């Protein structure tokens, strides 16, 4: 799995450590919400295996989608850059032609003033082209929250330049505008659905394994790690008590590591404090188990991967 998706190297191992740490922390509680919840050694091994294998289905996702770092693929970004180089050259040629026509039809004595005027106009146009490319480069960067230069991108996409033969070339094609207008993260709708399919792939793979009785729930635990308590998760849209305690643990561990991991290509890692604040907000909005999150924080389970000792 790590060879298939090197950009998330170590993720499954860290999630497994968080899950085991959280299960042990819950098991130690003698009062409160989880006073009667205990995990045997076999059950802890079960959640450990489920966590290690929770992303196994990524083998069924196209590699270019797995390792996509920005909103545009490298070849798409390169094509736009070449297009804007052409646009710059076209602007320069346009003003060179205007100056040449002036020289042919007017007195040379007045040319210096005209040339200065044309050069100023040309530089203004070139600055506009450079500003548009700057907006595109900025918009290509993924964001964790909904943000972007969407109105500016639409204005750029409406602009066209005339090619030899009269063909009009848009500054941005529709598919490029759609990708650059992604409001959160770096995946368009089709790519996101493909990434989300890894959960179903994981389940189909895991149910083929003849698990022994003590590990029989590994497929189900792993299958639900993107479900949310309010029913907004995937792939089954489970809610509330339909989601097992072990799966709720894995969901917290998975999100925390995704936020703090240093190896994600599409975003910078967050400090632990910021990541926990995001988890608290998710819990407040009833997507995560707030009681489990409190144990995760108060028992400092989130620090287990900081130690060199196991």
C-alpha positions as a printed NumPy array, in Angstrom:
array([[  0.   ,   0.   ,   0.   ],
       [  2.833,   2.388,   0.882],
       [  4.513,   1.695,  -2.459],
       [  1.183,   2.341,  -4.212],
       [  0.65 ,   5.639,  -2.379],
       [  4.031,   6.876,  -1.107],
       [  2.566,  10.307,  -0.393],
       [  0.786,   8.91 ,   2.691],
       [  3.682,   6.748,   3.825],
       [  3.359,   5.714,   7.478],
       [ -0.308,   6.72 ,   7.735],
       [ -1.738,   3.243,   8.378],
       [  0.909,   2.467,  10.993],
       [  0.25 ,   5.72 ,  12.848],
       [ -3.527,   5.218,  12.704],
       [ -3.021,   1.726,  14.134],
       [ -0.979,   3.166,  17.02 ],
       [ -3.64 ,   5.781,  17.742],
       [ -6.426,   3.165,  17.655],
       [ -4.618,   0.779,  19.986],
       [ -3.726,   3.651,  22.31 ],
       [ -7.328,   4.865,  22.406],
       [ -8.722,   1.36 ,  22.973],
       [ -6.332,   0.85 ,  25.889],
       [ -7.219,   4.273,  27.311],
       [-10.941,   3.425,  27.179],
       [-10.26 ,   0.03 ,  28.745],
       [ -8.545,   1.713,  31.715],
       [-11.538,   3.916,  32.542],
       [-13.401,   2.982,  35.708],
       [-15.965,   5.787,  35.64 ],
       [-17.805,   7.944,  33.158],
       [-19.267,   7.094,  29.763],
       [-17.009,   4.126,  29.066],
       [-16.763,   2.59 ,  32.532],
       [-18.346,  -0.625,  31.238],
       [-16.467,  -0.779,  27.939],
       [-13.471,  -3.073,  28.061],
       [-11.299,  -4.542,  25.339],
       [ -9.638,  -7.94 ,  25.527],
       [ -6.218,  -8.557,  24.01 ],
       [ -7.954, -10.19 ,  21.034],
       [-10.217,  -7.185,  20.511],
       [ -7.262,  -4.806,  20.627],
       [ -5.465,  -6.99 ,  18.092],
       [ -8.612,  -6.88 ,  15.947],
       [ -8.736,  -3.076,  15.859],
       [ -4.976,  -3.022,  15.276],
       [ -5.315,  -5.2  ,  12.177],
       [ -8.341,  -3.252,  10.948],
       [ -6.409,   0.01 ,  11.254],
       [ -3.376,  -1.371,   9.446],
       [ -5.59 ,  -2.496,   6.56 ],
       [ -8.152,   0.318,   6.483],
       [ -6.703,   1.878,   3.308],
       [ -5.889,  -1.374,   1.516],
       [ -8.477,  -0.541,  -1.141],
       [ -6.236,   2.208,  -2.495],
       [ -4.753,  -0.442,  -4.764],
       [ -7.969,  -0.063,  -6.772],
       [ -7.559,   3.702,  -7.268],
       [ -5.599,   5.168, -10.189],
       [ -2.086,   6.142,  -9.15 ],
       [ -2.264,   9.617, -10.674],
       [ -5.3  ,  10.391,  -8.49 ],
       [ -3.631,   9.012,  -5.359],
       [ -0.507,  11.126,  -5.786],
       [ -2.222,  14.25 ,  -7.13 ],
       [ -0.621,  17.17 ,  -5.318],
       [ -2.48 ,  20.182,  -6.702],
       [ -5.796,  20.939,  -8.381],
       [ -4.231,  20.585, -11.826],
       [ -2.181,  17.622, -12.962],
       [  1.416,  18.558, -13.928],
       [  0.725,  18.211, -17.661],
       [ -2.375,  20.444, -17.353],
       [ -0.407,  23.123, -15.499],
       [  2.398,  22.952, -18.07 ],
       [ -0.09 ,  23.358, -20.932],
       [ -1.53 ,  26.514, -19.343],
       [  1.952,  27.924, -18.77 ],
       [  2.837,  27.379, -22.445],
       [ -0.479,  28.955, -23.485],
       [  0.264,  32.079, -21.455],
       [  3.748,  32.282, -22.905],
       [  2.091,  32.256, -26.32 ],
       [ -0.365,  34.954, -25.199],
       [  2.55 ,  37.124, -24.057],
       [  4.274,  36.672, -27.405],
       [  1.017,  37.482, -29.197],
       [  0.711,  40.731, -27.221],
       [  4.296,  41.677, -28.06 ],
       [  3.724,  40.872, -31.75 ],
       [  0.516,  42.905, -31.787],
       [  2.332,  46.036, -30.613],
       [  5.342,  45.391, -32.836],
       [  2.958,  45.255, -35.817],
       [  1.295,  48.51 , -34.72 ],
       [  4.66 ,  50.257, -34.495],
       [  5.708,  48.92 , -37.879],
       [  2.49 ,  50.161, -39.491],
       [  3.024,  53.571, -37.907],
       [  6.523,  53.769, -39.334],
       [  5.223,  52.9  , -42.785],
       [  2.486,  55.521, -42.726],
       [  3.898,  58.38 , -40.65 ],
       [  6.843,  60.682, -40.248],
       [  9.803,  59.208, -38.337],
       [ 10.094,  62.39 , -36.308],
       [  6.924,  61.564, -34.374],
       [  7.752,  57.874, -33.946],
       [  9.63 ,  58.168, -30.627],
       [  6.572,  59.545, -28.864],
       [  4.314,  56.915, -30.452],
       [  6.751,  54.136, -29.551],
       [  6.802,  55.239, -25.924],
       [  3.   ,  55.214, -25.846],
       [  2.829,  51.745, -27.416],
       [  5.461,  50.387, -25.032],
       [  3.458,  51.654, -22.042],
       [  0.277,  50.081, -23.39 ],
       [  2.074,  46.832, -24.154],
       [  3.563,  46.656, -20.671],
       [  0.128,  47.207, -19.157],
       [ -1.249,  44.308, -21.225],
       [  1.707,  42.095, -20.312],
       [  1.22 ,  42.934, -16.64 ],
       [ -2.443,  41.931, -16.977],
       [ -1.397,  38.6  , -18.533],
       [  1.146,  38.024, -15.747],
       [ -1.468,  38.882, -13.107],
       [ -3.869,  36.35 , -14.623],
       [ -1.193,  33.663, -14.576],
       [ -0.453,  34.55 , -10.96 ],
       [ -4.129,  34.016, -10.072],
       [ -4.013,  30.618, -11.792],
       [ -0.856,  29.586,  -9.911],
       [ -2.392,  30.677,  -6.592],
       [ -5.667,  28.916,  -7.381],
       [ -3.827,  25.689,  -8.185],
       [ -2.833,  25.362,  -4.528],
       [ -5.243,  23.167,  -2.52 ],
       [ -6.906,  24.633,   0.557],
       [ -8.269,  23.011,   3.706],
       [-11.147,  25.487,   3.971],
       [-13.298,  26.782,   1.149],
       [-11.335,  29.575,  -0.478],
       [-10.243,  30.767,  -3.888],
       [-10.235,  33.423,  -6.606],
       [-13.353,  32.02 ,  -8.235],
       [-14.683,  35.273,  -9.706],
       [-11.272,  36.18 , -11.143],
       [-10.922,  32.707, -12.645],
       [-14.271,  33.058, -14.404],
       [-13.182,  36.418, -15.804],
       [ -9.966,  34.855, -17.121],
       [-11.883,  31.955, -18.683],
       [-14.076,  34.411, -20.602],
       [-11.054,  35.98 , -22.288],
       [ -9.904,  34.724, -25.688],
       [ -7.072,  35.399, -28.1  ],
       [ -7.249,  35.109, -31.874],
       [ -5.014,  32.479, -33.453],
       [ -3.765,  32.567, -37.051],
       [ -6.71 ,  31.541, -39.2  ],
       [ -9.202,  33.332, -36.968],
       [ -9.663,  30.583, -34.377],
       [-10.372,  31.99 , -30.906],
       [ -8.333,  30.403, -28.099],
       [ -9.753,  30.724, -24.559],
       [ -7.276,  31.675, -21.855],
       [ -8.698,  28.801, -19.781],
       [-10.631,  25.774, -21.022],
       [-13.766,  24.645, -19.183],
       [-12.124,  21.567, -17.63 ],
       [ -9.253,  23.73 , -16.339],
       [-11.679,  26.245, -14.834],
       [-13.577,  23.428, -13.108],
       [-10.366,  22.034, -11.586],
       [ -9.038,  25.432, -10.472],
       [-12.44 ,  26.267,  -8.944],
       [-12.348,  23.31 ,  -6.538],
       [-13.392,  24.928,  -3.286],
       [-11.72 ,  22.58 ,  -0.851],
       [ -8.77 ,  20.227,  -1.28 ],
       [ -7.428,  19.28 ,  -4.69 ],
       [ -9.917,  16.781,  -6.14 ],
       [-12.826,  17.368,  -8.478],
       [-16.095,  15.5  ,  -7.94 ],
       [-15.166,  12.534, -10.131],
       [-11.736,  12.167,  -8.514],
       [-13.217,  12.468,  -5.03 ],
       [-15.674,   9.659,  -5.768],
       [-12.787,   7.556,  -7.044],
       [-10.79 ,   8.181,  -3.864],
       [-13.859,   7.435,  -1.738],
       [-14.241,   4.116,  -3.55 ],
       [-11.142,   2.857,  -1.728],
       [-13.348,   2.115,   1.291],
       [-15.552,  -0.255,  -0.684],
       [-12.497,  -1.814,  -2.337],
       [-11.017,  -2.367,   1.126],
       [-14.157,  -4.12 ,   2.338],
       [-14.396,  -6.359,  -0.719],
       [-10.771,  -7.39 ,  -0.311],
       [-11.012,  -7.998,   3.43 ],
       [-14.15 , -10.145,   3.316],
       [-12.261, -12.554,   1.05 ],
       [ -9.831, -13.339,   3.879],
       [-10.827, -16.336,   6.054],
       [-10.465, -14.493,   9.355],
       [-10.454, -16.511,  12.564],
       [-13.309, -15.844,  14.968],
       [-11.381, -13.355,  17.096],
       [-10.699, -11.213,  14.013],
       [-14.047, -11.656,  12.269],
       [-15.022,  -7.978,  12.561],
       [-11.885,  -6.586,  10.91 ],
       [-13.689,  -5.954,   7.562],
       [-16.634,  -4.159,   9.2  ],
       [-14.439,  -2.005,  11.45 ],
       [-12.294,  -0.89 ,   8.514],
       [-15.304,  -0.421,   6.228],
       [-16.802,   2.355,   8.325],
       [-13.812,   4.595,   8.993],
       [-15.256,   7.408,   6.836],
       [-18.773,   7.199,   8.295],
       [-19.977,  10.099,  10.473],
       [-22.375,  10.033,  13.415],
       [-24.757,  12.447,  11.68 ],
       [-25.042,  10.169,   8.636],
       [-23.022,  12.446,   6.342],
       [-20.176,   9.971,   5.816],
       [-19.587,   7.267,   3.23 ],
       [-19.941,   4.693,   1.742],
       [-23.136,   3.562,   3.526],
       [-24.25 ,   6.769,   5.234],
       [-24.399,   5.042,   8.624],
       [-25.391,   7.113,  11.649],
       [-25.318,   6.95 ,  15.433],
       [-25.348,   3.466,  16.937],
       [-24.983,   1.915,  13.483],
       [-21.28 ,   2.801,  13.766],
       [-19.295,   0.586,  16.142],
       [-17.138,   1.98 ,  18.944],
       [-14.   ,   0.6  ,  17.27 ],
       [-14.858,   2.303,  13.992],
       [-15.51 ,   5.597,  15.784],
       [-12.029,   5.324,  17.262],
       [-10.536,   4.734,  13.839],
       [-12.353,   7.744,  12.39 ],
       [-10.827,  10.05 ,  15.004],
       [ -7.376,   8.524,  14.496],
       [ -7.63 ,   8.722,  10.714],
       [ -8.667,  12.381,  10.633],
       [ -6.098,  13.424,  13.237],
       [ -3.269,  11.817,  11.301],
       [ -4.481,  13.256,   7.991],
       [ -4.376,  16.741,   9.55 ],
       [ -0.982,  16.409,  11.241],
       [  0.891,  14.145,   8.816],
       [  3.971,  15.811,   7.307],
       [  3.782,  13.8  ,   4.098],
       [  0.53 ,  14.935,   2.449],
       [  1.298,  16.51 ,  -0.958],
       [ -1.768,  18.744,  -1.035],
       [ -1.45 ,  20.544,   2.311],
       [  0.904,  21.544,   5.066],
       [  0.717,  19.609,   8.309],
       [ -1.113,  21.259,  11.189],
       [  0.202,  21.517,  14.755],
       [ -1.484,  19.107,  17.157],
       [ -3.397,  21.929,  18.866],
       [ -4.942,  23.126,  15.6  ],
       [ -5.806,  19.585,  14.511],
       [ -7.528,  18.901,  17.84 ],
       [ -9.523,  22.124,  17.481],
       [-10.807,  20.885,  14.116],
       [-11.738,  17.529,  15.664],
       [-13.576,  19.335,  18.47 ],
       [-15.561,  21.288,  15.897],
       [-16.443,  18.051,  14.077],
       [-17.568,  16.534,  17.391],
       [-19.597,  19.629,  18.281],
       [-21.405,  19.274,  14.965],
       [-22.141,  15.631,  15.875],
       [-19.985,  14.054,  13.2  ],
       [-17.462,  12.518,  15.61 ],
       [-17.947,  10.874,  19.01 ],
       [-17.239,  13.71 ,  21.452],
       [-16.837,  11.309,  24.381],
       [-14.148,   9.316,  22.59 ],
       [-12.445,  12.491,  21.442],
       [-12.239,  13.669,  25.051],
       [-10.487,  10.421,  25.974],
       [ -8.184,  10.818,  22.962],
       [ -7.212,  14.287,  24.211],
       [ -7.251,  13.855,  28.   ],
       [ -5.26 ,  10.604,  27.861],
       [ -2.903,  12.235,  25.327],
       [ -3.35 ,   9.35 ,  22.927],
       [ -2.47 ,  11.784,  20.125],
       [  1.106,  11.802,  21.462],
       [  1.748,   8.06 ,  21.114],
       [  3.511,   8.434,  17.77 ],
       [  5.888,  11.05 ,  19.202],
       [  7.723,   8.45 ,  21.279],
       [ 10.529,   6.355,  19.724],
       [  9.463,   3.495,  21.994],
       [  6.616,   1.098,  21.279]])
